[in-house]
């Protein structure tokens, strides 16, 4: 084999060239460029603290660390642990509010 | 459990980070110095590619966590960063782009380095408006620290052991072996609010010691001021009565009269609010003292016993949402009024499908303190003038405790005002509180530190002494309704709880105390608490009575 064993495999050629950005990507780019994404993230952080979501996740992490021992847990472990539960327990009101904000933004950006 | 006492035990760098630092010496973090960008809310991000959207070099992902390699500035998502480390030697350390935190790719874990934090913090301080000004706010001059040390020393000056008037002798007249100082107070007509606060005040270690050491001499006081009314003299009289050994309920009539003179607006036979009474008593003590000393000193430096015991300093940071400029003010306080953390229990969480194992539905003291120190966004109707933007802007406000008092009085606001129905209602919600309290997370040093993200960098005024550890010694509990309720005080003496219900004193189990509806909580610094509970078997020498009177002993 000519390639070095350690080199990661080349990604699929079709993926790379002539790749059309998806709608999701376009929206994301627009959000970042205008700085709206930063504001939305800040709003989201605020809401998640207010409704107690952050405290719940903290409690989950604490319980896990207590069980496994402080030196046997990594950040990656914790992220994998709380990601599914975290995503599922975001209150609907928070989701609705953010969606509304994004919609408003898109309407104003499209003009 | 952790063997060390301090909460912040700085984690050691992993082997890989240590090696990395050795290799690069002083230039370790130079590559990112110019890539750090701080947003107005205080978050520092790594923003090298200002034109392109940051994406993982392998899978093009732009969502979620991304890591920035310190060596080659390439970007990777968590799933693929290991590939990079394996293919390029020496590229072990990366930064979480969004949070500006170090990550070791080989340990797959976050690592910490004070030097890195220093770079981030300096950059943040430089970036935010009012850079040089906020520097003096965040990094206090050492002059203030030495005055803080002075205050602590004066606190120790109220120590029992320095007195010459105390005789170590057990009072054998006690009908039970209750510790000295426990004595009921007769209710003079809805005065349970007064009795409950007096019990708590008289057993606060600094005040207890103050009176027992005869620091306020009634005779000299009358000579000096010529006035007949002095709240301190009256409290001194009650203190003598409490500690003289007589267990029959005492009637604090003279004190009530004096207090009515001082707070004439509250003079009536109606039930008053215990907290309001507490504030007015401290105020009365202070007024008298400042008249005597003729000092116009502000509350922060006042040396009257009320302030020496209860005075603390609150810090308020108001941040402009648009530009990040923060203005900081300090206000002295004699207590902290907390709103109850009932928001966690409201129906906003009702539509969550998954309930975590831990109960979040109980109101706790730490919840209330968290609420108190949380950054609160002020409404659009409360726009403040930002010095940097030179106009009215939306802002957020955050409170923290700059200096803790010797005795910490926490007032739980249990009144709910309904603007719609124009009535006030009492919140009977149970609130859980600890007997040992660590106030470190609510200190300005902790709160301000957290504004810089997850740092282990030590700030100049980090309170490394253990004066943030408190022990509870009194609880004032309220039962009943707003207009017609009843106050009792639970006192903790030598690890035994006693219920002081006006004239009736009884021993109670700590479970009763925990289950009570707390209204005011009194904590004292742990050192003072331990000293106070070492040896309290003494009798104050009263000129009127023979201390060696023999009496029937207790069994």
Coordinates of N, CA and C in Angstrom, one line a residue, chain B residues 155 158-160 180-182 195-213 235 239 242-243 278 281-282 285 305-311 334 405-410 470-476 489-493 500 520-525 527-533 536 538:
Chain B
X155 N -13.1 40.6 65.0 CA -14.1 39.6 65.4 C -13.6 38.7 66.4
X158 N -13.8 39.7 70.1 CA -15.0 39.5 70.9 C -14.9 38.1 71.6
X159 N -13.8 37.5 71.6 CA -13.7 36.2 72.1 C -13.9 36.1 73.6
X160 N -14.5 35.1 74.0 CA -14.8 34.8 75.4 C -13.6 34.9 76.3
X180 N -26.6 27.2 80.0 CA -26.9 28.5 80.5 C -27.3 29.5 79.4
X181 N -28.2 30.4 79.7 CA -28.6 31.3 78.7 C -30.0 31.0 78.1
X182 N -30.5 29.8 78.5 CA -31.8 29.5 77.9 C -32.8 29.9 79.0
X195 N -39.9 38.3 70.9 CA -39.2 37.3 71.6 C -38.3 36.4 70.8
X196 N -38.9 36.0 69.6 CA -38.1 35.1 68.7 C -36.8 35.8 68.3
X197 N -36.9 37.0 67.9 CA -35.6 37.7 67.4 C -34.7 37.9 68.6
X198 N -35.2 38.2 69.8 CA -34.3 38.4 70.9 C -33.5 37.1 71.2
X199 N -34.2 36.0 71.2 CA -33.6 34.8 71.5 C -32.4 34.5 70.5
X200 N -32.7 34.8 69.2 CA -31.6 34.6 68.2 C -30.5 35.5 68.5
X201 N -30.8 36.8 68.7 CA -29.7 37.8 68.9 C -28.9 37.5 70.1
X202 N -29.5 37.2 71.2 CA -28.8 37.0 72.4 C -27.9 35.8 72.4
X203 N -28.2 34.9 71.5 CA -27.3 33.7 71.4 C -26.4 33.7 70.2
X204 N -26.4 34.8 69.5 CA -25.4 35.0 68.4 C -24.1 35.1 69.1
X205 N -23.1 34.3 68.8 CA -21.8 34.3 69.6 C -21.2 35.7 69.7
X206 N -21.1 36.5 68.7 CA -20.5 37.8 69.0 C -21.3 38.7 69.9
X207 N -22.6 38.7 69.8 CA -23.4 39.5 70.7 C -23.4 38.9 72.1
X208 N -23.5 37.6 72.2 CA -23.5 37.0 73.5 C -22.2 37.3 74.3
X209 N -21.1 37.2 73.6 CA -19.8 37.5 74.2 C -19.7 39.0 74.6
X210 N -20.2 39.8 73.7 CA -20.2 41.2 73.9 C -20.8 41.6 75.2
X211 N -22.0 41.1 75.4 CA -22.7 41.4 76.7 C -22.2 40.8 77.9
X212 N -21.7 39.5 77.7 CA -21.2 38.8 78.9 C -19.8 39.4 79.3
X213 N -19.1 40.0 78.3 CA -17.9 40.6 78.6 C -18.1 42.0 79.1
X235 N -31.0 45.6 76.1 CA -30.6 44.3 75.7 C -29.6 43.7 76.7
X239 N -29.9 40.2 78.6 CA -28.8 39.2 78.5 C -28.4 38.8 79.9
X242 N -31.0 36.5 81.1 CA -31.0 35.2 80.5 C -29.9 34.3 81.1
X243 N -28.8 34.9 81.4 CA -27.6 34.1 81.8 C -27.4 34.0 83.3
X278 N -36.2 43.0 63.6 CA -34.7 42.7 63.6 C -33.9 43.9 63.0
X281 N -34.1 46.9 65.3 CA -33.2 46.8 66.5 C -31.8 47.1 66.2
X282 N -31.3 46.5 65.1 CA -29.9 46.8 64.6 C -29.8 48.3 64.4
X285 N -29.5 50.1 67.7 CA -28.2 50.0 68.3 C -27.1 50.8 67.6
X305 N -21.6 47.2 67.7 CA -21.7 45.8 67.8 C -22.6 45.2 66.7
X306 N -23.7 46.0 66.4 CA -24.6 45.4 65.4 C -23.9 45.2 64.1
X307 N -23.1 46.2 63.7 CA -22.5 46.1 62.4 C -21.3 45.2 62.5
X308 N -20.6 45.2 63.6 CA -19.4 44.3 63.7 C -19.9 42.8 63.5
X309 N -21.1 42.5 64.0 CA -21.5 41.2 63.9 C -22.2 40.8 62.6
X310 N -23.0 41.8 62.1 CA -23.9 41.4 61.0 C -23.5 42.1 59.7
X311 N -22.6 43.0 59.7 CA -22.4 43.8 58.4 C -21.6 43.0 57.4
X334 N -26.9 44.2 56.3 CA -26.9 43.5 57.6 C -27.5 42.1 57.5
X405 N -20.3 38.5 56.6 CA -20.4 39.0 57.9 C -20.0 37.8 58.9
X406 N -19.8 38.2 60.1 CA -19.5 37.1 61.1 C -20.7 36.3 61.4
X407 N -21.9 37.0 61.5 CA -23.1 36.3 61.6 C -24.0 36.6 60.4
X408 N -24.4 35.6 59.7 CA -25.1 35.7 58.5 C -26.6 35.5 58.8
X409 N -27.4 36.5 58.5 CA -28.8 36.4 58.7 C -29.5 36.3 57.3
X410 N -30.1 35.2 57.1 CA -30.8 34.9 55.8 C -32.3 35.0 56.1
X470 N -20.0 28.2 57.5 CA -20.9 28.6 58.5 C -21.6 27.5 59.2
X471 N -22.0 27.7 60.4 CA -22.8 26.7 61.2 C -24.0 27.5 61.6
X472 N -25.2 26.8 61.6 CA -26.4 27.4 62.0 C -26.5 27.4 63.5
X473 N -27.1 28.4 64.1 CA -27.3 28.4 65.5 C -28.7 28.8 65.9
X474 N -29.4 29.4 65.0 CA -30.8 29.8 65.3 C -31.7 29.8 64.1
X475 N -32.9 29.4 64.3 CA -33.9 29.4 63.2 C -35.2 30.0 63.8
X476 N -35.7 31.0 63.1 CA -36.9 31.6 63.5 C -38.0 31.0 62.5
X489 N -38.5 30.3 68.0 CA -37.1 30.2 67.7 C -36.5 28.9 68.1
X490 N -35.8 28.3 67.2 CA -35.0 27.1 67.6 C -33.6 27.4 67.7
X491 N -33.0 27.1 68.9 CA -31.6 27.4 69.1 C -30.8 26.2 69.2
X492 N -29.6 26.3 68.7 CA -28.7 25.1 68.7 C -27.5 25.4 69.6
X493 N -27.5 24.8 70.7 CA -26.5 25.0 71.7 C -25.8 23.6 72.0
X500 N -37.7 27.6 71.6 CA -38.1 28.7 72.4 C -39.4 29.3 71.9
X520 N -36.4 33.0 59.2 CA -35.1 33.6 59.3 C -34.1 32.6 59.8
X521 N -32.9 32.5 59.1 CA -31.9 31.6 59.4 C -30.7 32.3 59.9
X522 N -30.1 31.9 61.0 CA -28.9 32.6 61.5 C -27.8 31.6 61.5
X523 N -26.7 32.0 60.7 CA -25.5 31.2 60.7 C -24.4 32.1 61.2
X524 N -23.4 31.4 61.8 CA -22.3 32.1 62.3 C -21.0 31.4 61.8
X525 N -20.0 32.1 61.6 CA -18.7 31.5 61.0 C -18.3 30.4 61.9
X527 N -15.6 29.0 62.9 CA -14.6 29.2 63.9 C -15.3 29.7 65.2
X528 N -16.1 30.7 65.0 CA -16.8 31.3 66.2 C -17.8 30.3 66.8
X529 N -18.4 29.5 66.0 CA -19.4 28.5 66.5 C -18.7 27.5 67.3
X530 N -17.5 27.0 66.8 CA -16.8 26.0 67.6 C -16.3 26.5 68.9
X531 N -15.8 27.8 68.9 CA -15.3 28.4 70.1 C -16.4 28.6 71.1
X532 N -17.6 29.0 70.6 CA -18.7 29.3 71.5 C -19.2 28.0 72.2
X533 N -19.0 26.9 71.5 CA -19.6 25.7 72.0 C -18.6 24.9 72.8
X536 N -19.2 26.7 77.6 CA -20.1 27.8 77.9 C -20.7 27.6 79.3
X538 N -20.6 28.8 82.4 CA -20.1 29.9 83.2 C -21.3 30.7 83.7

